[in-house]
Amino acid sequence: MIRIVSFGHGARRTAALLGAALLATGLPGLVLAGPGRDVLGPVVARADPEGACYERVYDAAHLDRHRGQTIAAVTVRLTRDSITDPEVAGFRMLTRLTLRNAETLHSQAACWWEAGANLGNRRERLVAFVRHDDATRCMAMVEPSSAEEAGDYLIASDPAGRTLMIQNGFSQMRAGPAGARAMRDVSFGPADATLKLHRVAAARCAGLAEVLAEPVQVQNR
């Protein structure tokens, strides 16, 4: 099993320390207009019905320079097809991770703008790429109808929606072939902690919704 750091509620100090490390390496923050401004909500609202698609495929040279990185490719779809409470202005996030060993993992999450989402217990900023206290928070889940969590993380975008940053907080993801999808515990280390994706054509996200519409057959712990 891949062993990696998770960013759920019990790991806020780890997230804060990692955020400081990312700042030290010069990872740029996404400069928003000001505290309390929801950027991703409007980006998703402006997208066509298929949603906004983001992707990053790491080439061999990048992976050779970052030997500790286990993720070889990431594809994300943000859609107005919300799975959040109707009273919350949220959206849906579908994710596919392809690992170096060619294994493919999938996740789905409900995302919403939350005041103070980027603050830890001591009011410290948790994630370096968000330079404000407020942020878009995502709660991954086993099934849309299930209250069981499968990860807790922050995401952010530039105002134009060209770049998507993800704090890798996936803790369970779907693995296995069609008709036999199983939830599996996952964890990721520092080399996979922050993912930077770019906006691509909607066709690049084809198949994500179909995979995540399949029921989970087994949930492993």
Short mmCIF file of C-alpha atoms in Angstrom, two decimals:
data_model
loop_
_atom_site.label_atom_id
_atom_site.label_comp_id
_atom_site.label_asym_id
_atom_site.label_seq_id
_atom_site.Cartn_x
_atom_site.Cartn_y
_atom_site.Cartn_z
CA MET A 1 0.00 0.00 0.00
CA ILE A 2 1.12 3.54 -0.69
CA ARG A 3 1.79 5.34 2.58
CA ILE A 4 1.14 9.08 2.55
CA VAL A 5 0.17 11.92 4.86
CA SER A 6 -3.56 12.60 5.14
CA PHE A 7 -4.99 16.07 5.83
CA GLY A 8 -8.15 15.35 7.80
CA HIS A 9 -9.16 17.08 11.02
CA GLY A 10 -6.64 15.06 13.04
CA ALA A 11 -3.69 16.23 10.95
CA ARG A 12 -4.00 20.02 11.04
CA ARG A 13 -0.56 20.52 12.61
CA THR A 14 1.02 18.33 9.91
CA ALA A 15 -0.75 20.41 7.26
CA ALA A 16 0.51 23.63 8.81
CA LEU A 17 4.09 22.39 8.91
CA LEU A 18 3.86 21.20 5.32
CA GLY A 19 2.40 24.55 4.28
CA ALA A 20 5.39 26.32 5.79
CA ALA A 21 7.73 23.98 3.95
CA LEU A 22 5.99 24.70 0.66
CA LEU A 23 6.36 28.44 1.22
CA ALA A 24 10.05 27.93 1.87
CA THR A 25 10.43 26.22 -1.50
CA GLY A 26 8.88 29.17 -3.28
CA LEU A 27 5.59 27.55 -4.28
CA PRO A 28 3.45 30.53 -5.33
CA GLY A 29 0.20 31.28 -3.56
CA LEU A 30 -2.92 32.00 -5.57
CA VAL A 31 -3.54 35.69 -4.99
CA LEU A 32 -7.28 36.28 -4.64
CA ALA A 33 -8.95 39.68 -4.58
CA GLY A 34 -9.36 39.60 -0.82
CA PRO A 35 -10.50 37.59 2.18
CA GLY A 36 -13.95 36.10 1.85
CA ARG A 37 -14.00 35.98 -1.92
CA ASP A 38 -15.21 32.73 -3.48
CA VAL A 39 -13.32 32.24 -6.75
CA LEU A 40 -14.03 28.62 -7.65
CA GLY A 41 -17.81 28.87 -7.23
CA PRO A 42 -18.13 31.43 -10.05
CA VAL A 43 -15.64 29.49 -12.21
CA VAL A 44 -17.82 26.38 -11.97
CA ALA A 45 -21.00 28.41 -12.50
CA ARG A 46 -19.59 29.83 -15.75
CA ALA A 47 -18.59 26.39 -17.05
CA ASP A 48 -20.73 24.49 -19.55
CA PRO A 49 -23.00 21.67 -18.27
CA GLU A 50 -20.12 19.19 -18.47
CA GLY A 51 -18.23 21.27 -15.95
CA ALA A 52 -14.66 22.54 -15.75
CA CYS A 53 -11.95 19.97 -16.48
CA TYR A 54 -8.38 20.14 -15.15
CA GLU A 55 -5.47 17.82 -15.76
CA ARG A 56 -1.78 17.30 -15.14
CA VAL A 57 0.28 14.53 -16.73
CA TYR A 58 3.80 14.41 -15.32
CA ASP A 59 6.43 13.57 -17.91
CA ALA A 60 9.29 11.15 -17.40
CA ALA A 61 11.79 13.96 -16.77
CA HIS A 62 9.65 15.39 -13.96
CA LEU A 63 9.15 12.01 -12.33
CA ASP A 64 12.87 11.30 -12.59
CA ARG A 65 13.62 14.56 -10.74
CA HIS A 66 11.00 13.76 -8.08
CA ARG A 67 11.69 10.14 -7.20
CA GLY A 68 9.39 10.25 -4.17
CA GLN A 69 6.35 11.25 -6.22
CA THR A 70 3.93 8.36 -6.71
CA ILE A 71 1.29 10.21 -8.78
CA ALA A 72 1.92 10.21 -12.53
CA ALA A 73 -1.29 11.95 -13.68
CA VAL A 74 -4.31 13.76 -12.21
CA THR A 75 -7.66 14.56 -13.83
CA VAL A 76 -10.38 16.56 -12.08
CA ARG A 77 -13.89 17.56 -13.07
CA LEU A 78 -15.75 20.33 -11.23
CA THR A 79 -19.45 20.38 -11.98
CA ARG A 80 -22.59 22.22 -10.93
CA ASP A 81 -24.18 18.78 -10.53
CA SER A 82 -24.06 19.35 -6.78
CA ILE A 83 -24.06 16.62 -4.15
CA THR A 84 -24.08 19.07 -1.27
CA ASP A 85 -26.93 20.34 0.88
CA PRO A 86 -29.28 22.40 -1.36
CA GLU A 87 -28.85 25.29 1.08
CA VAL A 88 -25.09 25.38 0.45
CA ALA A 89 -23.62 26.97 -2.69
CA GLY A 90 -21.41 24.01 -3.47
CA PHE A 91 -20.31 21.85 -6.36
CA ARG A 92 -19.09 18.36 -7.14
CA MET A 93 -15.49 17.29 -7.63
CA LEU A 94 -14.59 14.07 -9.44
CA THR A 95 -10.96 12.95 -9.38
CA ARG A 96 -8.84 10.33 -11.12
CA LEU A 97 -5.27 9.65 -9.99
CA THR A 98 -2.93 7.51 -12.06
CA LEU A 99 0.07 6.20 -10.15
CA ARG A 100 3.55 5.36 -11.41
CA ASN A 101 2.64 1.68 -11.40
CA ALA A 102 -0.30 2.49 -13.76
CA GLU A 103 -2.91 1.83 -11.08
CA THR A 104 -5.92 4.14 -11.33
CA LEU A 105 -7.78 5.51 -8.30
CA HIS A 106 -11.00 7.54 -8.24
CA SER A 107 -12.68 9.85 -5.75
CA GLN A 108 -15.73 12.10 -5.49
CA ALA A 109 -16.26 15.02 -3.15
CA ALA A 110 -18.65 17.78 -2.20
CA CYS A 111 -16.95 21.21 -2.18
CA TRP A 112 -18.03 24.55 -0.77
CA TRP A 113 -16.62 27.95 0.21
CA GLU A 114 -16.04 28.11 3.95
CA ALA A 115 -14.98 31.00 6.15
CA GLY A 116 -11.85 30.10 8.14
CA ALA A 117 -11.28 26.82 6.28
CA ASN A 118 -7.57 27.63 5.97
CA LEU A 119 -7.08 28.19 9.70
CA GLY A 120 -5.76 25.68 12.22
CA ASN A 121 -6.59 25.39 15.89
CA ARG A 122 -4.14 28.19 16.72
CA ARG A 123 -5.43 30.41 13.91
CA GLU A 124 -2.39 29.59 11.76
CA ARG A 125 -2.70 29.27 7.97
CA LEU A 126 -2.71 25.61 6.99
CA VAL A 127 -2.07 25.65 3.25
CA ALA A 128 0.58 27.80 1.60
CA PHE A 129 -1.11 28.17 -1.77
CA VAL A 130 -4.15 29.88 -0.18
CA ARG A 131 -3.06 33.26 1.19
CA HIS A 132 -6.29 33.96 3.04
CA ASP A 133 -8.15 32.50 6.00
CA ASP A 134 -11.16 31.48 3.89
CA ALA A 135 -10.98 28.75 1.26
CA THR A 136 -12.86 26.18 -0.78
CA ARG A 137 -13.09 22.99 1.23
CA CYS A 138 -13.83 19.53 -0.18
CA MET A 139 -15.13 16.52 1.68
CA ALA A 140 -14.57 13.26 -0.19
CA MET A 141 -17.09 10.51 0.38
CA VAL A 142 -17.61 6.82 -0.23
CA GLU A 143 -20.99 7.36 -1.89
CA PRO A 144 -23.05 10.54 -2.44
CA SER A 145 -25.72 9.17 -0.10
CA SER A 146 -23.21 8.19 2.58
CA ALA A 147 -22.09 10.38 5.48
CA GLU A 148 -18.80 8.49 5.70
CA GLU A 149 -15.80 10.64 4.80
CA ALA A 150 -13.00 9.60 2.46
CA GLY A 151 -10.80 12.67 2.76
CA ASP A 152 -10.82 16.35 3.69
CA TYR A 153 -8.81 18.92 1.75
CA LEU A 154 -8.65 22.45 0.31
CA ILE A 155 -8.59 23.54 -3.32
CA ALA A 156 -8.03 26.94 -4.94
CA SER A 157 -7.99 28.60 -8.34
CA ASP A 158 -6.84 31.80 -9.94
CA PRO A 159 -9.79 34.14 -10.71
CA ALA A 160 -9.87 33.12 -14.38
CA GLY A 161 -9.99 29.44 -13.48
CA ARG A 162 -6.94 28.50 -15.54
CA THR A 163 -5.07 26.75 -12.71
CA LEU A 164 -6.34 24.47 -9.96
CA MET A 165 -4.36 23.74 -6.81
CA ILE A 166 -5.26 20.75 -4.63
CA GLN A 167 -4.10 19.93 -1.12
CA ASN A 168 -3.82 16.14 -1.32
CA GLY A 169 -6.00 14.95 1.54
CA PHE A 170 -7.44 11.81 -0.02
CA SER A 171 -7.70 9.05 2.60
CA GLN A 172 -9.83 6.49 0.77
CA MET A 173 -10.25 6.07 -2.99
CA ARG A 174 -11.91 3.65 -5.38
CA ALA A 175 -9.73 0.98 -6.92
CA GLY A 176 -10.35 -2.05 -9.08
CA PRO A 177 -12.07 -2.84 -12.38
CA ALA A 178 -15.58 -1.98 -13.54
CA GLY A 179 -18.22 -3.95 -11.67
CA ALA A 180 -15.87 -4.63 -8.75
CA ARG A 181 -14.96 -1.20 -7.41
CA ALA A 182 -13.63 -1.26 -3.86
CA MET A 183 -12.74 1.55 -1.46
CA ARG A 184 -9.16 1.34 -0.30
CA ASP A 185 -7.20 3.29 2.28
CA VAL A 186 -4.56 5.51 0.67
CA SER A 187 -2.03 7.97 1.99
CA PHE A 188 0.47 10.18 0.22
CA GLY A 189 3.84 11.64 1.21
CA PRO A 190 5.34 15.14 0.83
CA ALA A 191 6.19 14.71 -2.86
CA ASP A 192 2.48 14.23 -3.61
CA ALA A 193 1.14 16.72 -1.07
CA THR A 194 0.24 19.56 -3.46
CA LEU A 195 -1.09 19.06 -6.99
CA LYS A 196 -1.12 21.82 -9.61
CA LEU A 197 -3.41 21.25 -12.59
CA HIS A 198 -4.32 23.27 -15.68
CA ARG A 199 -7.67 23.80 -17.43
CA VAL A 200 -8.14 21.47 -20.39
CA ALA A 201 -10.94 20.54 -22.80
CA ALA A 202 -13.98 18.89 -21.21
CA ALA A 203 -13.34 15.76 -23.26
CA ARG A 204 -10.30 15.01 -21.09
CA CYS A 205 -12.69 14.29 -18.21
CA ALA A 206 -14.74 11.78 -20.19
CA GLY A 207 -15.63 8.66 -18.21
CA LEU A 208 -15.12 10.12 -14.74
CA ALA A 209 -18.82 10.46 -13.95
CA GLU A 210 -19.56 6.93 -15.20
CA VAL A 211 -16.89 5.35 -12.99
CA LEU A 212 -18.06 7.21 -9.90
CA ALA A 213 -21.71 6.37 -10.58
CA GLU A 214 -20.93 2.68 -10.00
CA PRO A 215 -21.73 1.46 -6.49
CA VAL A 216 -18.84 0.53 -4.22
CA GLN A 217 -18.80 -3.25 -3.82
CA VAL A 218 -16.32 -3.55 -0.95
CA GLN A 219 -14.93 -1.10 1.56
CA ASN A 220 -11.53 -2.13 2.87
CA ARG A 221 -9.96 -0.60 5.97
#
